[in-house]
XYZ file of C-alpha atoms in Angstrom:
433
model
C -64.090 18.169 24.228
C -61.222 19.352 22.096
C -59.252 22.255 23.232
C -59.640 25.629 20.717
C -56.091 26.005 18.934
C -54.846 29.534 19.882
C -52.944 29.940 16.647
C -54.508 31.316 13.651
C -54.175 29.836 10.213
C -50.655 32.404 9.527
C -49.533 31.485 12.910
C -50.178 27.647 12.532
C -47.823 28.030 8.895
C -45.319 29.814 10.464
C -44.567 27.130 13.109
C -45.046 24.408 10.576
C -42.259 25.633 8.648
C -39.675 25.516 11.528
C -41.034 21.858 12.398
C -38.185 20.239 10.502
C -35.812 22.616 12.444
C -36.690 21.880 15.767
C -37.003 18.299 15.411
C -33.004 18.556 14.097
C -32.670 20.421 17.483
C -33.981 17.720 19.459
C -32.166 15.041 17.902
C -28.811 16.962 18.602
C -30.198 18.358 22.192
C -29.502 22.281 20.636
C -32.438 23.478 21.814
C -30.454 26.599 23.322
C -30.264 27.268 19.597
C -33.829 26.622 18.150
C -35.921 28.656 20.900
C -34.034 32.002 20.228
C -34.336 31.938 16.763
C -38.358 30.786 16.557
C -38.861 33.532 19.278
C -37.541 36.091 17.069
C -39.040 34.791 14.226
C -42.541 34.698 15.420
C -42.607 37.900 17.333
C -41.408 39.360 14.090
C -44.889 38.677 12.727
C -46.935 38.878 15.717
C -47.161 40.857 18.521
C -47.404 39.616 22.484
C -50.448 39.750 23.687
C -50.684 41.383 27.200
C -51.134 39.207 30.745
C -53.649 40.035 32.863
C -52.990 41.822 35.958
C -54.402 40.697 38.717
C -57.200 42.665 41.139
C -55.587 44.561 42.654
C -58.330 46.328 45.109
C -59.022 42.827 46.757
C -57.035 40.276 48.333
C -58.352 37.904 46.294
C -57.848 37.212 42.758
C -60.952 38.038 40.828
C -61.919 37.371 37.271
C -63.428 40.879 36.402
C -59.507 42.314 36.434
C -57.968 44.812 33.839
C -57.617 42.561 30.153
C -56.874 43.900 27.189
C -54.854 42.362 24.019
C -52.847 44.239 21.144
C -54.250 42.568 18.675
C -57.658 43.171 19.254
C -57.988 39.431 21.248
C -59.213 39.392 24.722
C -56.321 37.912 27.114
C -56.929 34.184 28.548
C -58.353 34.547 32.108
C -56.827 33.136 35.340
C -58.038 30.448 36.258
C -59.491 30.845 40.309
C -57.756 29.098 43.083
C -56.297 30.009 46.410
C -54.031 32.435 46.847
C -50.582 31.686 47.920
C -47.523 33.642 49.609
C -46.083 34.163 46.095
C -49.566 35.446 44.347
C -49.937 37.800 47.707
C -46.023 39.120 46.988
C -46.861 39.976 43.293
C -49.760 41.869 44.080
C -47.832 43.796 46.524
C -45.324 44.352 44.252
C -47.776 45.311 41.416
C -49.676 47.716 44.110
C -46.380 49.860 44.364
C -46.118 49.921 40.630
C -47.013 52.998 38.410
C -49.212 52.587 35.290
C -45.783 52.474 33.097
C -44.593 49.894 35.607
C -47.763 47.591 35.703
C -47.762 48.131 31.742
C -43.840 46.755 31.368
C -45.059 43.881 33.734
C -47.913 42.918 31.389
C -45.537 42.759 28.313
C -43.110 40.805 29.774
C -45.390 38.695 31.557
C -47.240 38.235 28.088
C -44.036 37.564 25.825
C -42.984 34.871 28.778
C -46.353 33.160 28.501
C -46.111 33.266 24.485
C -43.045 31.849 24.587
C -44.473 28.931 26.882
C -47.219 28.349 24.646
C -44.629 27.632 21.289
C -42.690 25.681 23.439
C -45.662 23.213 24.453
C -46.618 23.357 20.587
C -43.795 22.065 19.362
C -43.328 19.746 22.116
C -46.610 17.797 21.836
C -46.673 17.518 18.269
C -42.649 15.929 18.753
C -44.643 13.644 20.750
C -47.518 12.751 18.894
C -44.592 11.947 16.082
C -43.020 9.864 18.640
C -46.169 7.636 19.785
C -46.771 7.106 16.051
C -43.868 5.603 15.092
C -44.454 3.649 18.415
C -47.312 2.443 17.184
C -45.389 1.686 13.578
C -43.117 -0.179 15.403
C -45.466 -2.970 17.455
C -45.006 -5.252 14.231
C -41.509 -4.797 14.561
C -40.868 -5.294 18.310
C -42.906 -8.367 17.933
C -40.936 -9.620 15.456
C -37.756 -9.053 17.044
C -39.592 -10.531 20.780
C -40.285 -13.530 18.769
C -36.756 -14.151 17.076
C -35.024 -13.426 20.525
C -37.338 -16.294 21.744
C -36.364 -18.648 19.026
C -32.790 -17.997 19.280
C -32.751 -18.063 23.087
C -30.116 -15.263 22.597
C -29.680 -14.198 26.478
C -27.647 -11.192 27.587
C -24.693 -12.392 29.572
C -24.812 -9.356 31.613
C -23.098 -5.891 31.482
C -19.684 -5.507 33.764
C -20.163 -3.795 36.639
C -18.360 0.368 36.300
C -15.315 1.003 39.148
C -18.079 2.597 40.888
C -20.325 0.400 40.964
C -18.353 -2.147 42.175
C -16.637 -0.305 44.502
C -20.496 -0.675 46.258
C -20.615 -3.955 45.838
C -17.245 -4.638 47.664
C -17.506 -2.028 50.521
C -20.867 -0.687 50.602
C -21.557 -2.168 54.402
C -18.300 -0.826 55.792
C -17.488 2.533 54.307
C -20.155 3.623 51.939
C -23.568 2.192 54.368
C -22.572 4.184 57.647
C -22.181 7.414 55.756
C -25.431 7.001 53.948
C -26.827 6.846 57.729
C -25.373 9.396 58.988
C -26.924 11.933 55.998
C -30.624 10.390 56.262
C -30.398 10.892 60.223
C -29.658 15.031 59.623
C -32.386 14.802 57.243
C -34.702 15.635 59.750
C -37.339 14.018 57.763
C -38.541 10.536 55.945
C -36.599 10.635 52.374
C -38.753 9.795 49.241
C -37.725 6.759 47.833
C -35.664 8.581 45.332
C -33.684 11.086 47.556
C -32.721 7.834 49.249
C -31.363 6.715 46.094
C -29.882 10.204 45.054
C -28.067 10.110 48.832
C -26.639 6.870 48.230
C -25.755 6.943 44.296
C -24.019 10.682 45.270
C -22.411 8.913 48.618
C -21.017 6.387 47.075
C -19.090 8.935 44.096
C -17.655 10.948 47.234
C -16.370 7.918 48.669
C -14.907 6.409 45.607
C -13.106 9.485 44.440
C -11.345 9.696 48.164
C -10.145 6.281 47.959
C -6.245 5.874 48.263
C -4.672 3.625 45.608
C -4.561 -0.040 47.396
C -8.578 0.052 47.257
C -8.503 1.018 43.764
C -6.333 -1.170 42.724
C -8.316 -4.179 44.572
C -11.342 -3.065 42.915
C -10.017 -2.446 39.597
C -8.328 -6.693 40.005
C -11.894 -7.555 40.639
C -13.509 -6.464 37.736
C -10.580 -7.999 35.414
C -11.838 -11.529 37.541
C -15.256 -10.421 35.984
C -14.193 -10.109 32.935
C -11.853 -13.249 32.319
C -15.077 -15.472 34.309
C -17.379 -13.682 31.163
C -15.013 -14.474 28.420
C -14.904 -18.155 29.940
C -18.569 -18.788 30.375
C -19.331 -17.241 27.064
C -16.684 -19.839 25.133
C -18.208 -22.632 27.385
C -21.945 -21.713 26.341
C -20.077 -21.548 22.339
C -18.671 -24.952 22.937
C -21.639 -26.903 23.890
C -23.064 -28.829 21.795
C -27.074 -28.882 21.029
C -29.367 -32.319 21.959
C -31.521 -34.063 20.059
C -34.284 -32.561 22.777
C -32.952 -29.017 22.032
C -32.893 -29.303 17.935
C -36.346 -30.726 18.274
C -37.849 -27.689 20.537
C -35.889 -25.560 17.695
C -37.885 -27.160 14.820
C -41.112 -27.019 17.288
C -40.554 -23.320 17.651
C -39.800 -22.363 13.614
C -43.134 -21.480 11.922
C -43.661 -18.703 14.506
C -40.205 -17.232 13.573
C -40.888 -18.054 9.891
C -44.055 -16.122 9.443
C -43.011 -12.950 11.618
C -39.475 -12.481 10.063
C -41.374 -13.573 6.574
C -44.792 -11.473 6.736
C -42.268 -8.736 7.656
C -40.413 -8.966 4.704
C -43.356 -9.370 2.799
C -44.602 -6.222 4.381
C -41.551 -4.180 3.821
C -40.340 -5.061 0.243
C -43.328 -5.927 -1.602
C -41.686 -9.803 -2.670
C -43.497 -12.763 -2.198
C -40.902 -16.120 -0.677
C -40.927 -19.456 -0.507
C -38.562 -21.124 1.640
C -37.514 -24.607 1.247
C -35.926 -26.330 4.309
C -35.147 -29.665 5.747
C -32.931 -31.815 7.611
C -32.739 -34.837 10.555
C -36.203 -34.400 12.659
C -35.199 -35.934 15.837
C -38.687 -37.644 16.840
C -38.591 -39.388 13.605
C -35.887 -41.209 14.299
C -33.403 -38.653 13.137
C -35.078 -39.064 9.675
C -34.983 -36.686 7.070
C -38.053 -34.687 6.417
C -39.436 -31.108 4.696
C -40.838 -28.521 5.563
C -42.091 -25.026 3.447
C -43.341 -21.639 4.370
C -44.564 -19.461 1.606
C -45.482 -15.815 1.621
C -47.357 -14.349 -1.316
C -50.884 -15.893 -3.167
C -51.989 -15.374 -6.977
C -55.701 -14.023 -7.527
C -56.899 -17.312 -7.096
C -55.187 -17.684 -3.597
C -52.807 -20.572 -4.268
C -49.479 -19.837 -2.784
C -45.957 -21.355 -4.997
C -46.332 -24.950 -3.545
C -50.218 -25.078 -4.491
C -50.046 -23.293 -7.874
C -47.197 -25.461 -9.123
C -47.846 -28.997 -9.767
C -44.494 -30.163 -10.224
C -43.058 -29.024 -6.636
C -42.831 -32.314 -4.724
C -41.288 -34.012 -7.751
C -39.444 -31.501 -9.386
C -38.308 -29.324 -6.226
C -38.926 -31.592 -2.739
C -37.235 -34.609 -4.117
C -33.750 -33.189 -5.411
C -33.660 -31.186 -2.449
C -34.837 -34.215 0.174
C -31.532 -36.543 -1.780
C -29.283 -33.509 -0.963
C -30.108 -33.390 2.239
C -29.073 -37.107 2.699
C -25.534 -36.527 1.636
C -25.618 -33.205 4.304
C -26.698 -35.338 7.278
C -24.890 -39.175 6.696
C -26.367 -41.861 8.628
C -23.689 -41.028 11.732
C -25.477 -37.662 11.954
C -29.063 -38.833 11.029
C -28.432 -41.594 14.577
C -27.035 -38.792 16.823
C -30.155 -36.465 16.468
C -32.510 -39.093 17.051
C -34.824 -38.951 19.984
C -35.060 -41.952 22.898
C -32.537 -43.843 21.189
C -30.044 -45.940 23.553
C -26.668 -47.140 22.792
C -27.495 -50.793 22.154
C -29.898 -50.356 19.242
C -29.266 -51.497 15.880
C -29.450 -49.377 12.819
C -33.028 -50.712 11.484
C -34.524 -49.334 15.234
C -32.613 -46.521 15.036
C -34.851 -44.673 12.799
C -38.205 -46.501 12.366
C -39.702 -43.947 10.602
C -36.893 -43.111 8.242
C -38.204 -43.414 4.122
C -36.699 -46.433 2.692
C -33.824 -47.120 1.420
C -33.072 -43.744 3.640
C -29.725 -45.689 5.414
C -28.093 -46.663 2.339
C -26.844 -43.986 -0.217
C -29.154 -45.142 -2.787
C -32.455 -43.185 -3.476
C -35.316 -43.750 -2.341
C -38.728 -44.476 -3.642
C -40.165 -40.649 -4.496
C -43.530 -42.365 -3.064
C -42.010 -42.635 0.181
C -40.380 -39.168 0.247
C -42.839 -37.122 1.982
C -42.870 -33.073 2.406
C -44.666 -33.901 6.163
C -43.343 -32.026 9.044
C -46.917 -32.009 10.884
C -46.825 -28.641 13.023
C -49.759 -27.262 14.641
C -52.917 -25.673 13.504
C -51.007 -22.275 13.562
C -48.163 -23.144 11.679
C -47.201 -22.255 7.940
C -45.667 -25.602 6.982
C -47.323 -27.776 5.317
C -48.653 -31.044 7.211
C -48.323 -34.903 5.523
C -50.774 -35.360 2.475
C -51.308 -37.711 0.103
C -48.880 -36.495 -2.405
C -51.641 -37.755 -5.055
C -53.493 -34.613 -3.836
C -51.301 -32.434 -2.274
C -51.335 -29.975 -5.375
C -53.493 -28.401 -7.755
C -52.875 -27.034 -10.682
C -52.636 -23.496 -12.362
C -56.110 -22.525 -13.099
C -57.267 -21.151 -16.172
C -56.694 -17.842 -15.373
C -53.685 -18.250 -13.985
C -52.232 -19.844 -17.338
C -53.740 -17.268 -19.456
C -51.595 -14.992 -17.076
C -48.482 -16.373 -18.037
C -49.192 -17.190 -21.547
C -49.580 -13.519 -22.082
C -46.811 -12.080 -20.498
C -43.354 -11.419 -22.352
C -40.816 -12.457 -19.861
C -42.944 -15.652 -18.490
C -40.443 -17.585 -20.473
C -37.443 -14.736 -19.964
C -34.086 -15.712 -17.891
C -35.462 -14.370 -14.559
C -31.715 -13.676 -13.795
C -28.455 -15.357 -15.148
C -28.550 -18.685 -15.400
C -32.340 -19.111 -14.292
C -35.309 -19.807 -16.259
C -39.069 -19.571 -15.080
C -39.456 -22.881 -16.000
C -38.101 -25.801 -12.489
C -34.740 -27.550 -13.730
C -35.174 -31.144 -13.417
C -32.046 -32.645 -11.541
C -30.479 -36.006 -11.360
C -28.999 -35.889 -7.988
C -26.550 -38.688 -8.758
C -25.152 -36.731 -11.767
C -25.151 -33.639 -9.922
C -23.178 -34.787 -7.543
C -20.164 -37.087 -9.397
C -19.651 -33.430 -10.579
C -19.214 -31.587 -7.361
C -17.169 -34.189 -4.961
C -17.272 -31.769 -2.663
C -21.056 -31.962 -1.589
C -20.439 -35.918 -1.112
């Protein structure tokens, strides 16, 4: 059942309006700021309502005591429980009070528990703000779990403070016995984390007493650290990647693809296609294609499907590029399960032909066909007779009637594919050779 709010609608607005304000508090920790000014700001417009006092003709605490409210509401009751040594001091305290006394009491008492009441307001909605954008953020954490995945990026580790390893290098011989010593005068079994607290706050004591040889040894130590980092993280840079590990890469793309790619779909309202290829080392080191497309027409084809001329006028040029990218030397050394002694024709079995000579190859043998699981986004080896279908009806219509269908798209673009001759294209631009 859902708690009655114990603000009316005024008193609801007025702590709306400094929302933004404490929110800027929080972010900044200047809370000792924000409470003063809400406090005086809200009792400027409403009075505290007066705590109940206690009964004070038992020794227990009954309901029935004297309530009363100055705005006409009846006080919140106290809840029943046992009494304890504090409880049985107030009402002592309260007995030896005169009316004026026991009144003060009651305001103060009532302008403390106000108080408490804004401050649990404000604090629960910062929270329900807080688990929302938790909840915003799923699509992104997964995202970013799945790229950390596919880039195997691993933390090398944080270097230890001067404190910290100052425990690791003397912990057992001058830090441990004094830790010992303290849990012994205890005089009872420490909580897991006062045994912590005693040796975190043990450990500062003894560091900060330390004459300058130790120091100076512990300080040498953490340079060691540092250079042995430095070193393993050029080492790691200066590896170079197997066939094996390039193949697990391609294995592991379409997962990265779609979440990086739905996300950007999600945040900028574009649609993508993504064109990508290069040597696949279980064919040989061959050269294959692959797509991923984000975004469908009405009639749910996505780029590759709604243009007919993609393989030919797009997968082709691209696929001949890609052979002057990766040579043969490269196309050999990512192959998979290839040994020394093979010639060139077993090197790559499955490579299109006329794919280890500079020549072209047949388009009919160029195929768009990295074959991924059910799950993945690229496209798997078709016939490329009947790999697309063409703009439907509707879809032409579409693009018949709108004005910048056959507008620059931006400089030096048109919406209608460039045809290119590979060979021409590149006598002009040596450098791609």
């Amino acid at each position: 059942m859902v708690a009655k709010e114990w603000t009316n609608l005024l008193q609801k607005t007025l702590l709306m309006a400094w929302m933004v304000r404490y929110l800027e508090a929080a972010a900044t920790n200047s809370y000792g700021k924000f409470w003063p000014a809400i406090f005086e700001a809200w009792f400027r417009e409403n009075k505290a309502r007066l705590a109940v006092l206690p009964n004070l003709d038992h020794d227990d605490d009954g309901d029935d005591g004297e309530k009363s409210a100055s705005d006409g509401e009846e006080a919140p009751k106290c809840q029943s429980h046992p009494q304890t040594d504090a409880k049985k001091a107030l009402i002592a305290q309260l007995r030896g009070m005169t009316d004026e006394g026991r009144m003060a009491w009651r305001v103060r008492k009532g302008i403390l528990v106000d108080q408490q009441r804004i401050r649990t307001w404000f604090r629960w909605r910062q929270n329900m703000l807080t688990n929302d954008r938790k909840g915003q953020g799923k699509a992104n954490s997964s995202t970013g779990a799945i790229l950390k995945k596919f880039l195997h990026t691993k933390d090398t580790g944080r270097l230890h403070s001067q404190v910290h390893k100052y425990s690791t290098l003397f912990y057992k011989t001058r830090v441990g016995p004094l830790v010992t010593l303290e849990l012994e005068s205890l005089g009872h079994k420490p909580s897991q984390a006062e045994h912590l607290e005693i040796i975190k706050r043990t450990t500062r004591e003894t560091w900060a007493q330390e004459d300058e040889e130790t120091i100076s040894m512990v300080r040498e130590a953490l340079e060691a650290d540092r250079a042995a980092k430095l070193a393993l993280g050029d080492k790691k840079d200066n590896v170079s990647r197997t066939p094996a590990e390039y193949q697990q890469a391609i294995s592991d793309l379409p997962s990265a693809l779609k979440a990086v790619f739905e996300e950007l779909a999600l945040k900028t309202g574009w649609s993508f296609s993504i064109l990508m290829g290069g040597p696949y080392p279980e064919s040989g080191g061959s050269i294959q294609t692959a797509s991923h497309h984000v975004g469908v027409s009405s009639a749910g084809n996505d780029f590759e499907k709604a243009y007919p001329e993609f393989q030919s006028n797009m997968v082709l040029p691209f696929y001949e590029f890609l052979r002057y990218v990766y040579p043969k030397s490269v196309r050999r050394e990512r192959a998979l399960n290839v040994t020394e002694s093979s010639t060139t024709s077993s090197l790559s079995p499955e490579l299109p032909k006329g794919a280890e000579d500079e020549s072209p190859p047949p388009f009919e043998n160029v195929q768009h066909d990295i074959v991924m699981d059910g799950s993945s986004s690229f496209k798997p080896a078709v016939d490329l007779q009947n790999v697309h279908q063409p703009f439907d009806d509707e879809e032409r219509f579409e693009m018949d009637d709108d004005p910048e269908a056959n507008s620059p798209v931006h400089a030096g673009h048109n919406t209608k594919p460039l045809v290119i001759n590979i060979h021409e294209f590149l006598l002009t631009h040596p450098d791609l050779q």
